[in-house]
Amino acid sequence: MGQRVAMKLLVYGAGVTGSQLAARMHEAGHDVSLLARGERLAALRRHGVRFAEEDSPTVRQVPVPVVEHPADGYDLVAVCVRAHQVDAVLESLVGVEGDVLFLLNWAAGPQPLGAVLGHERVLLGMTVFGGTMDGDVVRHRAAGFLTRRVAMPIGEPDGRTTPRLERTVRAFRTAGINARAQPRMDALLRTHAAFDLSLGQSVLAAGGPVALAGDPDAVRGMLRLIRQHLAALDTPAMPRGLGALRILPEGLLVPLLRRFLRSPTAVHSGLSDTSPATTAALERLAEQMRARASAR
């Protein structure tokens, strides 16, 4: 990717995604600050970011610098919070210099983000970091050949390839993150929101991914909900493979979905999180999907 890119980075949000991103960028030599609040901030100040693979007793610690409030003069602010928390984040970043990359489930498009921050500051992306919080330890799946090949898409709202997008992609790649420029980032986010919303609501109603997998009728209901949300999109599914969920027979898809829900990927992806924050994030995503559908 050419010359190494040193970046001054604020990671806003110290959950599963933000913790992993901050630790990897810190270990790659970037000037990283991880923003956290409350008990999470106190834990990070005591012993840094803590990681463990799935159920392993071995915990690794990374001493990422932590802050409670944004400062100024960043090259990039990576926002790694839930959708219902974005409004408060936007307010706190109005006077903070730097481009802002949103790495979260978001179906409202770039307009409400740019309206607060300035459209020229907004970048859109989607995280590839999975895992769960076990107290103050981030538990994640061991990296394998396939997981390393999964790309983290990042894009300009208008689909252009710009110097700042190229710099961001290069910087992430120095940390071993398979970042790639994506010209249809908004369409990708909306397609995944259609899938993630249906999946999340169904998992919450069933009491977890394994419980959902044990109820074929509930899985069929989830599939029909996914199809309804995909049909409401005003653009083709992105990536195109997700569009197959609208046309392949239920008899084929239901067993595949049940197998996925029982897999380590699903169990360790955060789908088991039934906290009020998860419910609030899904409600915000549903509001965004309804608003986009009614505007067609």
Short mmCIF file of C-alpha atoms in Angstrom, two decimals:
data_model
loop_
_atom_site.label_atom_id
_atom_site.label_comp_id
_atom_site.label_asym_id
_atom_site.label_seq_id
_atom_site.Cartn_x
_atom_site.Cartn_y
_atom_site.Cartn_z
CA MET A 1 0.00 0.00 0.00
CA GLY A 2 3.01 2.30 -0.23
CA GLN A 3 4.39 4.60 2.45
CA ARG A 4 3.35 3.98 6.04
CA VAL A 5 0.59 6.31 7.26
CA ALA A 6 0.82 7.57 10.85
CA MET A 7 -2.56 8.65 12.17
CA LYS A 8 -3.82 10.55 15.20
CA LEU A 9 -7.01 8.68 15.93
CA LEU A 10 -9.83 9.00 18.45
CA VAL A 11 -11.93 5.86 18.83
CA TYR A 12 -15.26 6.99 20.24
CA GLY A 13 -16.81 4.09 22.15
CA ALA A 14 -15.06 1.32 24.08
CA GLY A 15 -17.31 -1.65 23.47
CA VAL A 16 -16.42 -4.70 21.41
CA THR A 17 -15.76 -2.82 18.17
CA GLY A 18 -14.04 0.25 19.56
CA SER A 19 -11.82 -1.72 21.92
CA GLN A 20 -10.55 -4.01 19.17
CA LEU A 21 -10.00 -1.18 16.70
CA ALA A 22 -8.16 0.99 19.24
CA ALA A 23 -5.92 -1.84 20.41
CA ARG A 24 -4.93 -2.90 16.92
CA MET A 25 -4.21 0.64 15.76
CA HIS A 26 -2.25 1.34 18.97
CA GLU A 27 -0.13 -1.78 18.51
CA ALA A 28 0.53 -0.72 14.90
CA GLY A 29 2.15 2.49 16.19
CA HIS A 30 -0.63 5.02 15.65
CA ASP A 31 -1.40 7.82 18.13
CA VAL A 32 -4.67 6.42 19.50
CA SER A 33 -7.03 7.60 22.23
CA LEU A 34 -10.01 5.47 23.28
CA LEU A 35 -13.01 7.37 24.61
CA ALA A 36 -15.03 5.71 27.35
CA ARG A 37 -17.30 6.69 30.20
CA GLY A 38 -18.28 5.47 33.67
CA GLU A 39 -17.24 2.01 34.84
CA ARG A 40 -15.73 1.16 31.46
CA LEU A 41 -13.43 4.18 31.66
CA ALA A 42 -12.35 3.23 35.17
CA ALA A 43 -11.59 -0.36 34.10
CA LEU A 44 -9.56 0.80 31.10
CA ARG A 45 -7.54 3.17 33.27
CA ARG A 46 -6.72 0.31 35.64
CA HIS A 47 -5.44 -2.24 33.17
CA GLY A 48 -6.00 -1.18 29.55
CA VAL A 49 -8.01 -3.12 26.99
CA ARG A 50 -8.32 -6.80 27.91
CA PHE A 51 -8.90 -9.56 25.34
CA ALA A 52 -9.54 -13.29 25.40
CA GLU A 53 -10.39 -15.76 22.65
CA GLU A 54 -13.90 -17.18 23.13
CA ASP A 55 -13.81 -19.24 26.38
CA SER A 56 -10.05 -19.15 26.87
CA PRO A 57 -8.78 -18.33 30.40
CA THR A 58 -5.83 -16.46 28.89
CA VAL A 59 -6.35 -12.69 28.93
CA ARG A 60 -4.16 -10.29 26.98
CA GLN A 61 -3.85 -6.62 27.93
CA VAL A 62 -3.12 -3.67 25.64
CA PRO A 63 -2.32 -0.30 27.32
CA VAL A 64 -4.35 1.96 25.03
CA PRO A 65 -4.55 5.59 26.28
CA VAL A 66 -8.11 6.45 27.36
CA VAL A 67 -9.99 9.74 27.60
CA GLU A 68 -13.41 10.81 28.86
CA HIS A 69 -13.99 13.66 26.39
CA PRO A 70 -12.76 14.47 22.87
CA ALA A 71 -9.84 16.88 22.59
CA ASP A 72 -9.02 18.32 19.16
CA GLY A 73 -6.79 18.01 16.16
CA TYR A 74 -7.44 14.39 15.16
CA ASP A 75 -6.81 13.02 11.71
CA LEU A 76 -9.80 10.75 12.19
CA VAL A 77 -12.51 10.07 14.74
CA ALA A 78 -13.91 6.53 14.47
CA VAL A 79 -17.37 6.37 16.03
CA CYS A 80 -18.09 2.89 17.39
CA VAL A 81 -21.35 3.26 19.33
CA ARG A 82 -24.92 2.06 18.89
CA ALA A 83 -27.37 3.84 16.61
CA HIS A 84 -29.43 5.34 19.45
CA GLN A 85 -26.28 6.95 20.91
CA VAL A 86 -25.27 8.81 17.76
CA ASP A 87 -27.15 12.06 18.47
CA ALA A 88 -25.15 12.67 21.66
CA VAL A 89 -21.91 11.80 19.89
CA LEU A 90 -22.63 14.28 17.10
CA GLU A 91 -23.18 17.10 19.58
CA SER A 92 -19.86 16.40 21.30
CA LEU A 93 -17.93 16.39 18.00
CA VAL A 94 -19.23 19.65 16.50
CA GLY A 95 -16.18 21.67 17.54
CA VAL A 96 -13.63 18.85 17.24
CA GLU A 97 -11.33 18.97 14.23
CA GLY A 98 -11.00 15.85 12.09
CA ASP A 99 -12.87 13.59 9.69
CA VAL A 100 -15.45 11.30 11.31
CA LEU A 101 -15.88 7.66 10.29
CA PHE A 102 -19.10 6.01 11.50
CA LEU A 103 -18.61 2.27 12.11
CA LEU A 104 -22.05 1.11 13.23
CA ASN A 105 -25.40 -0.20 12.06
CA TRP A 106 -26.96 2.85 10.43
CA ALA A 107 -29.81 3.02 7.91
CA ALA A 108 -30.55 6.75 7.89
CA GLY A 109 -27.90 7.66 5.32
CA PRO A 110 -25.20 10.33 5.62
CA GLN A 111 -27.52 13.37 5.57
CA PRO A 112 -28.39 13.59 9.29
CA LEU A 113 -24.72 13.10 10.16
CA GLY A 114 -23.48 15.77 7.78
CA ALA A 115 -26.21 18.18 8.79
CA VAL A 116 -24.63 18.40 12.26
CA LEU A 117 -20.93 17.91 11.54
CA GLY A 118 -20.63 19.26 8.01
CA HIS A 119 -21.03 16.92 5.05
CA GLU A 120 -17.37 17.21 4.14
CA ARG A 121 -16.34 15.50 7.40
CA VAL A 122 -18.42 12.31 7.14
CA LEU A 123 -17.17 8.88 6.14
CA LEU A 124 -19.27 5.72 6.33
CA GLY A 125 -18.09 2.24 7.22
CA MET A 126 -19.06 -1.10 8.66
CA THR A 127 -17.23 -3.03 11.33
CA VAL A 128 -15.83 -6.54 10.93
CA PHE A 129 -15.02 -6.99 14.62
CA GLY A 130 -17.25 -9.50 16.39
CA GLY A 131 -17.30 -10.54 20.00
CA THR A 132 -18.94 -10.12 23.38
CA MET A 133 -18.20 -8.25 26.59
CA ASP A 134 -17.47 -10.54 29.53
CA GLY A 135 -17.24 -8.05 32.37
CA ASP A 136 -14.35 -5.86 31.23
CA VAL A 137 -12.89 -8.51 28.90
CA VAL A 138 -13.60 -8.51 25.16
CA ARG A 139 -14.09 -12.10 24.07
CA HIS A 140 -13.64 -12.74 20.37
CA ARG A 141 -13.21 -15.60 17.95
CA ALA A 142 -9.70 -16.66 17.04
CA ALA A 143 -8.58 -15.13 13.75
CA GLY A 144 -8.53 -17.62 10.89
CA PHE A 145 -7.91 -17.65 7.17
CA LEU A 146 -11.49 -16.72 6.30
CA THR A 147 -11.94 -14.05 8.97
CA ARG A 148 -8.74 -12.31 7.86
CA ARG A 149 -10.12 -12.10 4.33
CA VAL A 150 -13.36 -10.39 5.38
CA ALA A 151 -13.02 -6.78 4.29
CA MET A 152 -13.91 -3.72 6.37
CA PRO A 153 -15.71 -1.47 3.86
CA ILE A 154 -15.19 2.29 4.12
CA GLY A 155 -16.59 4.85 1.72
CA GLU A 156 -17.38 8.43 0.90
CA PRO A 157 -21.09 9.25 1.08
CA ASP A 158 -21.09 10.15 -2.62
CA GLY A 159 -19.07 7.10 -3.69
CA ARG A 160 -15.94 8.97 -4.78
CA THR A 161 -12.42 7.73 -4.20
CA THR A 162 -10.72 10.60 -2.39
CA PRO A 163 -7.26 11.14 -0.90
CA ARG A 164 -8.65 11.01 2.65
CA LEU A 165 -10.43 7.73 1.93
CA GLU A 166 -7.23 6.24 0.53
CA ARG A 167 -5.26 7.48 3.58
CA THR A 168 -7.77 5.93 5.96
CA VAL A 169 -7.71 2.59 4.16
CA ARG A 170 -3.90 2.55 4.18
CA ALA A 171 -3.74 3.43 7.86
CA PHE A 172 -6.12 0.63 8.84
CA ARG A 173 -4.17 -1.85 6.75
CA THR A 174 -1.00 -1.07 8.70
CA ALA A 175 -2.81 -2.64 11.67
CA GLY A 176 -3.64 -5.79 9.70
CA ILE A 177 -7.24 -4.69 9.14
CA ASN A 178 -8.43 -5.65 5.67
CA ALA A 179 -9.95 -2.25 4.89
CA ARG A 180 -11.23 -1.55 1.39
CA ALA A 181 -12.82 1.43 -0.33
CA GLN A 182 -16.51 0.84 -1.02
CA PRO A 183 -18.27 3.15 -3.53
CA ARG A 184 -21.79 2.04 -2.49
CA MET A 185 -21.44 2.34 1.25
CA ASP A 186 -24.94 3.68 1.97
CA ALA A 187 -26.59 0.87 -0.02
CA LEU A 188 -24.41 -1.68 1.80
CA LEU A 189 -25.39 -0.28 5.20
CA ARG A 190 -29.09 -0.28 4.38
CA THR A 191 -28.99 -3.85 3.08
CA HIS A 192 -27.25 -5.07 6.20
CA ALA A 193 -29.67 -3.10 8.35
CA ALA A 194 -32.55 -4.98 6.69
CA PHE A 195 -30.88 -8.26 7.64
CA ASP A 196 -29.53 -7.24 11.06
CA LEU A 197 -32.82 -5.70 12.20
CA SER A 198 -34.80 -8.82 11.33
CA LEU A 199 -32.19 -11.07 12.93
CA GLY A 200 -31.84 -8.96 16.06
CA GLN A 201 -35.57 -8.61 16.68
CA SER A 202 -36.12 -12.36 16.19
CA VAL A 203 -33.24 -13.31 18.48
CA LEU A 204 -34.51 -10.98 21.22
CA ALA A 205 -38.04 -12.39 20.96
CA ALA A 206 -36.76 -15.97 21.17
CA GLY A 207 -34.34 -15.34 24.04
CA GLY A 208 -31.07 -15.87 22.17
CA PRO A 209 -29.67 -17.30 18.92
CA VAL A 210 -29.63 -20.94 20.08
CA ALA A 211 -33.22 -20.71 21.31
CA LEU A 212 -34.26 -19.22 17.97
CA ALA A 213 -32.48 -22.00 16.10
CA GLY A 214 -34.55 -24.54 18.06
CA ASP A 215 -37.83 -23.09 16.74
CA PRO A 216 -38.14 -23.67 12.97
CA ASP A 217 -41.39 -21.70 12.79
CA ALA A 218 -39.71 -18.66 14.38
CA VAL A 219 -36.82 -18.95 11.91
CA ARG A 220 -39.30 -19.03 9.03
CA GLY A 221 -40.92 -15.91 10.48
CA MET A 222 -37.51 -14.23 10.65
CA LEU A 223 -36.81 -15.11 7.03
CA ARG A 224 -40.11 -13.57 5.94
CA LEU A 225 -39.29 -10.44 7.92
CA ILE A 226 -35.88 -10.24 6.22
CA ARG A 227 -37.59 -10.52 2.84
CA GLN A 228 -40.04 -7.74 3.72
CA HIS A 229 -37.20 -5.42 4.74
CA LEU A 230 -35.15 -6.25 1.64
CA ALA A 231 -38.18 -5.63 -0.59
CA ALA A 232 -38.61 -2.18 0.97
CA LEU A 233 -35.15 -1.05 -0.18
CA ASP A 234 -35.02 1.37 -3.10
CA THR A 235 -31.72 -0.10 -4.37
CA PRO A 236 -30.59 -3.67 -5.15
CA ALA A 237 -29.18 -5.65 -2.23
CA MET A 238 -25.54 -4.97 -1.51
CA PRO A 239 -23.68 -7.29 -1.64
CA ARG A 240 -25.76 -9.08 -4.22
CA GLY A 241 -25.50 -12.38 -2.34
CA LEU A 242 -27.93 -11.13 0.30
CA GLY A 243 -30.49 -10.70 -2.44
CA ALA A 244 -30.64 -14.50 -2.65
CA LEU A 245 -32.56 -14.46 0.63
CA ARG A 246 -35.53 -13.09 -1.33
CA ILE A 247 -35.63 -15.82 -3.98
CA LEU A 248 -34.20 -19.08 -2.63
CA PRO A 249 -36.80 -21.50 -1.20
CA GLU A 250 -37.56 -21.54 2.53
CA GLY A 251 -36.81 -25.26 2.60
CA LEU A 252 -33.19 -24.49 1.75
CA LEU A 253 -32.70 -21.27 3.71
CA VAL A 254 -34.31 -22.23 7.04
CA PRO A 255 -31.84 -25.10 7.77
CA LEU A 256 -28.92 -22.84 6.80
CA LEU A 257 -30.13 -20.07 9.09
CA ARG A 258 -30.66 -22.52 11.95
CA ARG A 259 -27.11 -23.82 11.50
CA PHE A 260 -25.76 -20.27 11.54
CA LEU A 261 -27.66 -19.42 14.73
CA ARG A 262 -26.06 -22.39 16.51
CA SER A 263 -22.57 -21.62 15.22
CA PRO A 264 -19.74 -20.08 17.29
CA THR A 265 -19.91 -17.08 14.95
CA ALA A 266 -23.46 -16.29 16.07
CA VAL A 267 -22.98 -17.19 19.72
CA HIS A 268 -19.86 -15.02 20.03
CA SER A 269 -21.12 -12.15 17.85
CA GLY A 270 -23.11 -10.24 20.46
CA LEU A 271 -26.47 -11.70 19.37
CA SER A 272 -26.85 -13.06 22.89
CA ASP A 273 -26.86 -9.51 24.27
CA THR A 274 -30.41 -8.81 25.43
CA SER A 275 -29.59 -5.58 27.28
CA PRO A 276 -31.80 -2.47 27.09
CA ALA A 277 -29.10 -0.88 24.91
CA THR A 278 -29.58 -3.60 22.30
CA THR A 279 -33.32 -3.04 22.30
CA ALA A 280 -32.87 0.73 21.97
CA ALA A 281 -30.43 0.32 19.07
CA LEU A 282 -32.83 -1.98 17.20
CA GLU A 283 -35.69 0.46 17.75
CA ARG A 284 -33.61 3.29 16.28
CA LEU A 285 -32.67 1.13 13.31
CA ALA A 286 -36.33 0.26 12.75
CA GLU A 287 -37.25 3.96 12.82
CA GLN A 288 -34.60 4.68 10.21
CA MET A 289 -35.80 1.87 7.96
CA ARG A 290 -39.41 3.10 8.18
CA ALA A 291 -38.39 6.67 7.42
CA ARG A 292 -36.41 5.66 4.34
CA ALA A 293 -39.28 3.46 3.09
CA SER A 294 -41.88 6.24 3.54
CA ALA A 295 -39.66 8.70 1.68
CA ARG A 296 -39.63 6.59 -1.48
#
